[in-house]
mmCIF file of C-alpha atoms in Angstrom:
data_model
loop_
_atom_site.group_PDB
_atom_site.id
_atom_site.type_symbol
_atom_site.label_atom_id
_atom_site.label_comp_id
_atom_site.label_asym_id
_atom_site.label_seq_id
_atom_site.Cartn_x
_atom_site.Cartn_y
_atom_site.Cartn_z
ATOM 1 C CA UNK G 545 -9.654 1.802 -17.618
ATOM 2 C CA UNK G 546 -8.985 -0.208 -14.024
ATOM 3 C CA UNK G 547 -7.836 2.708 -12.390
ATOM 4 C CA UNK G 548 -5.446 2.916 -9.615
ATOM 5 C CA UNK G 549 -6.702 1.311 -6.835
ATOM 6 C CA UNK G 550 -5.480 -2.083 -8.377
ATOM 7 C CA UNK G 551 -1.736 -1.324 -7.757
ATOM 8 C CA UNK G 552 0.597 -0.610 -5.603
ATOM 9 C CA UNK G 553 2.880 1.699 -7.560
ATOM 10 C CA UNK G 554 4.692 4.414 -5.346
ATOM 11 C CA UNK G 555 2.771 6.733 -7.370
ATOM 12 C CA UNK G 556 -0.525 5.125 -5.570
ATOM 13 C CA UNK G 557 0.980 4.388 -2.097
ATOM 14 C CA UNK G 558 3.314 7.505 -1.541
ATOM 15 C CA UNK G 559 0.748 9.733 -0.382
ATOM 16 C CA UNK G 560 1.993 13.440 0.144
ATOM 17 C CA UNK G 561 1.975 15.190 3.786
ATOM 18 C CA UNK G 562 2.930 18.453 5.080
ATOM 19 C CA UNK G 563 2.789 19.399 8.461
ATOM 20 C CA UNK G 564 3.648 23.123 9.697
ATOM 21 C CA UNK G 565 2.841 25.525 12.889
ATOM 22 C CA UNK G 566 4.791 25.951 15.804
ATOM 23 C CA UNK G 567 7.137 23.772 17.007
ATOM 24 C CA UNK G 568 7.520 21.609 13.763
ATOM 25 C CA UNK G 569 11.092 21.319 12.150
ATOM 26 C CA UNK G 570 11.839 22.645 9.445
ATOM 27 C CA UNK G 571 14.545 20.002 8.340
ATOM 28 C CA UNK G 572 13.979 18.065 4.800
ATOM 29 C CA UNK G 573 11.556 15.511 4.297
ATOM 30 C CA UNK G 574 13.227 12.177 5.831
ATOM 31 C CA UNK G 575 15.173 10.113 3.680
ATOM 32 C CA UNK G 576 14.189 6.815 5.213
ATOM 33 C CA UNK G 577 10.612 4.920 4.322
ATOM 34 C CA UNK G 578 7.648 6.396 6.263
ATOM 35 C CA UNK G 579 3.993 4.992 7.117
ATOM 36 C CA UNK G 580 0.399 6.339 7.748
ATOM 37 C CA UNK G 581 0.939 4.755 11.082
ATOM 38 C CA UNK G 582 3.688 7.501 12.201
ATOM 39 C CA UNK G 583 1.321 10.189 11.640
ATOM 40 C CA UNK G 584 -0.590 9.793 14.714
ATOM 41 C CA UNK G 585 3.016 9.508 16.628
ATOM 42 C CA UNK G 586 4.412 12.548 14.935
ATOM 43 C CA UNK G 587 1.284 14.379 16.217
ATOM 44 C CA UNK G 588 1.685 13.338 19.788
ATOM 45 C CA UNK G 589 5.817 14.316 19.630
ATOM 46 C CA UNK G 590 4.773 17.594 17.963
ATOM 47 C CA UNK G 591 2.432 18.384 20.894
ATOM 48 C CA UNK G 592 3.893 16.640 23.937
ATOM 49 C CA UNK G 593 0.705 14.439 24.274
ATOM 50 C CA UNK G 594 2.588 10.822 25.202
ATOM 51 C CA UNK G 595 1.821 8.366 22.777
ATOM 52 C CA UNK G 596 -0.176 5.093 23.883
ATOM 53 C CA UNK G 597 1.826 1.891 24.224
ATOM 54 C CA UNK G 598 -0.220 0.127 21.894
ATOM 55 C CA UNK G 599 0.649 2.797 18.272
ATOM 56 C CA UNK G 600 3.072 0.948 16.563
ATOM 57 C CA UNK G 601 4.079 4.021 14.793
ATOM 58 C CA UNK G 602 7.030 6.444 15.418
ATOM 59 C CA UNK G 603 7.493 9.858 14.881
ATOM 60 C CA UNK G 604 8.577 11.414 11.815
ATOM 61 C CA UNK G 605 10.502 13.796 13.729
ATOM 62 C CA UNK G 606 12.449 11.215 16.489
ATOM 63 C CA UNK G 607 15.107 9.395 16.494
ATOM 64 C CA UNK G 608 14.238 6.019 14.873
ATOM 65 C CA UNK G 609 14.701 5.632 11.045
ATOM 66 C CA UNK G 610 12.091 3.058 9.529
ATOM 67 C CA UNK G 611 14.048 0.525 6.963
ATOM 68 C CA UNK G 612 10.512 -0.719 5.154
ATOM 69 C CA UNK G 613 7.023 0.082 5.055
ATOM 70 C CA UNK G 614 4.296 -2.271 4.178
ATOM 71 C CA UNK G 615 1.293 -1.975 1.230
ATOM 72 C CA UNK G 616 -1.254 -4.507 0.800
ATOM 73 C CA UNK G 617 -5.122 -5.016 -0.033
ATOM 74 C CA UNK G 618 -7.035 -8.543 0.250
ATOM 75 C CA UNK G 619 -8.848 -10.618 -2.500
ATOM 76 C CA UNK G 620 -11.596 -8.794 -4.061
ATOM 77 C CA UNK G 621 -14.713 -10.177 -6.696
ATOM 78 C CA UNK G 622 -14.431 -8.460 -9.747
ATOM 79 C CA UNK G 623 -17.130 -10.006 -11.374
ATOM 80 C CA UNK G 624 -19.569 -7.431 -9.576
ATOM 81 C CA UNK G 625 -17.490 -4.602 -10.841
ATOM 82 C CA UNK G 626 -18.541 -1.613 -13.088
ATOM 83 C CA UNK G 627 -15.027 -2.558 -14.809
ATOM 84 C CA UNK G 628 -16.402 -5.842 -15.668
ATOM 85 C CA UNK G 629 -18.299 -5.153 -19.105
ATOM 86 C CA UNK G 630 -15.012 -3.632 -21.028
ATOM 87 C CA UNK G 631 -12.631 -6.632 -20.215
ATOM 88 C CA UNK G 632 -12.162 -9.934 -20.845
ATOM 89 C CA UNK G 633 -12.520 -12.140 -17.643
ATOM 90 C CA UNK G 634 -8.588 -13.058 -18.377
ATOM 91 C CA UNK G 635 -7.632 -9.320 -18.200
ATOM 92 C CA UNK G 636 -9.677 -8.778 -15.469
ATOM 93 C CA UNK G 637 -8.767 -11.870 -13.481
ATOM 94 C CA UNK G 638 -5.455 -10.196 -12.127
ATOM 95 C CA UNK G 639 -7.084 -7.513 -10.622
ATOM 96 C CA UNK G 640 -9.104 -9.185 -7.888
ATOM 97 C CA UNK G 641 -5.550 -10.826 -6.882
ATOM 98 C CA UNK G 642 -4.935 -10.027 -3.104
ATOM 99 C CA UNK G 643 -1.332 -8.095 -3.148
ATOM 100 C CA UNK G 644 1.242 -7.749 0.255
ATOM 101 C CA UNK G 645 4.296 -5.619 -0.718
ATOM 102 C CA UNK G 646 7.244 -4.142 1.452
ATOM 103 C CA UNK G 647 9.005 -1.226 0.170
ATOM 104 C CA UNK G 648 12.783 -0.010 1.447
ATOM 105 C CA UNK G 649 14.767 2.827 0.198
ATOM 106 C CA UNK G 650 16.479 0.399 -2.427
ATOM 107 C CA UNK G 651 13.535 -2.084 -3.388
ATOM 108 C CA UNK G 652 10.180 -3.098 -3.638
ATOM 109 C CA UNK G 653 8.675 -6.398 -3.299
ATOM 110 C CA UNK G 654 4.971 -7.191 -4.243
ATOM 111 C CA UNK G 655 3.809 -10.677 -3.297
ATOM 112 C CA UNK G 656 0.356 -11.833 -4.851
ATOM 113 C CA UNK G 657 -2.081 -14.061 -3.420
ATOM 114 C CA UNK G 658 -1.452 -16.462 -6.274
ATOM 115 C CA UNK G 659 2.104 -17.259 -5.294
ATOM 116 C CA UNK G 660 3.879 -15.404 -8.087
ATOM 117 C CA UNK G 661 6.249 -12.528 -6.766
ATOM 118 C CA UNK G 662 7.883 -9.595 -8.166
ATOM 119 C CA UNK G 663 10.796 -7.835 -7.169
ATOM 120 C CA UNK G 664 12.051 -4.098 -8.131
ATOM 121 C CA UNK G 665 15.062 -1.817 -7.777
ATOM 122 C CA UNK G 666 13.890 1.671 -7.211
ATOM 123 C CA UNK G 667 13.116 4.307 -8.208
ATOM 124 C CA UNK G 668 12.331 2.627 -11.726
ATOM 125 C CA UNK G 669 9.673 0.172 -11.121
ATOM 126 C CA UNK G 670 9.339 -0.681 -15.017
ATOM 127 C CA UNK G 671 11.897 -3.893 -14.462
ATOM 128 C CA UNK G 672 11.568 -6.880 -12.903
ATOM 129 C CA UNK G 673 14.744 -8.071 -10.704
ATOM 130 C CA UNK G 674 16.396 -11.414 -10.167
ATOM 131 C CA UNK G 675 17.759 -11.385 -6.420
ATOM 132 C CA UNK G 676 17.333 -15.072 -4.987
ATOM 133 C CA UNK G 677 18.861 -14.199 -1.702
ATOM 134 C CA UNK G 678 17.022 -10.399 -1.480
ATOM 135 C CA UNK G 679 13.637 -11.915 -2.679
ATOM 136 C CA UNK G 680 13.914 -14.664 0.339
ATOM 137 C CA UNK G 681 14.592 -12.260 2.930
ATOM 138 C CA UNK G 682 11.752 -9.825 1.993
ATOM 139 C CA UNK G 683 8.971 -12.481 1.650
ATOM 140 C CA UNK G 684 10.304 -13.653 5.101
ATOM 141 C CA UNK G 685 10.104 -9.920 6.395
ATOM 142 C CA UNK G 686 6.067 -10.015 4.517
ATOM 143 C CA UNK G 687 5.192 -13.131 6.307
ATOM 144 C CA UNK G 688 6.055 -12.287 9.564
ATOM 145 C CA UNK G 689 4.574 -8.987 9.908
ATOM 146 C CA UNK G 690 1.518 -9.576 7.629
ATOM 147 C CA UNK G 691 0.851 -13.134 7.861
ATOM 148 C CA UNK G 692 0.988 -15.399 4.743
ATOM 149 C CA UNK G 693 -2.955 -15.429 4.186
ATOM 150 C CA UNK G 694 -4.595 -12.986 2.247
ATOM 151 C CA UNK G 695 -8.267 -11.994 3.217
ATOM 152 C CA UNK G 696 -10.496 -11.272 1.057
ATOM 153 C CA UNK G 697 -12.090 -7.625 1.064
ATOM 154 C CA UNK G 698 -15.559 -7.599 2.076
ATOM 155 C CA UNK G 699 -18.031 -4.382 0.990
ATOM 156 C CA UNK G 700 -16.140 -1.262 2.272
ATOM 157 C CA UNK G 701 -19.172 1.313 2.122
ATOM 158 C CA UNK G 702 -22.554 0.701 3.921
ATOM 159 C CA UNK G 703 -25.968 0.999 2.639
ATOM 160 C CA UNK G 704 -26.119 4.722 4.417
ATOM 161 C CA UNK G 705 -23.269 6.115 1.624
ATOM 162 C CA UNK G 706 -25.254 7.686 -1.111
ATOM 163 C CA UNK G 707 -25.085 6.474 -4.783
ATOM 164 C CA UNK G 708 -23.684 9.478 -5.661
ATOM 165 C CA UNK G 709 -20.780 8.893 -3.411
ATOM 166 C CA UNK G 710 -20.532 5.097 -4.247
ATOM 167 C CA UNK G 711 -20.243 6.120 -8.274
ATOM 168 C CA UNK G 712 -17.847 8.427 -7.654
ATOM 169 C CA UNK G 713 -15.804 6.275 -5.324
ATOM 170 C CA UNK G 714 -15.805 3.464 -8.464
ATOM 171 C CA UNK G 715 -15.174 5.706 -10.707
ATOM 172 C CA UNK G 716 -11.740 6.578 -9.102
ATOM 173 C CA UNK G 717 -10.913 2.724 -8.494
ATOM 174 C CA UNK G 718 -11.653 3.057 -4.727
ATOM 175 C CA UNK G 719 -14.004 0.683 -4.839
#
């Protein structure tokens, strides 16, 4: 009913990427966390193009390994959502919260805009765990890297987009 655009589960945030061609290493998929910000650096690395200093990613085939990656989205106004008539205000309210997430190989920590937190041991995301020291460390990392404020999502698609495309994106949970 509420689609995948409302969650930060691995099934939603882990996007498959396949790269093939001459000069592409054939070693197994990296076991460390990787991010979409690494795609540009990886392509530069594979093509021999220098990476600009302003880029924050790193090549998937380089010597560095990330210890964590982030996911986030801002607070949303759910009062205009097509989902609104199907559920009560109380059921819909949590889906408008902003979320920030840090994922390591072993844990996922989610900070919600209402101040609530969730910590999970991976790969099982079904049971929240209690570890005050780890929670404090991961929260500090999120706040240092992403800040402590939650932004409000603005309308992502311009008026130029056709109504059919907007309806499709909304049905899939992207709007």
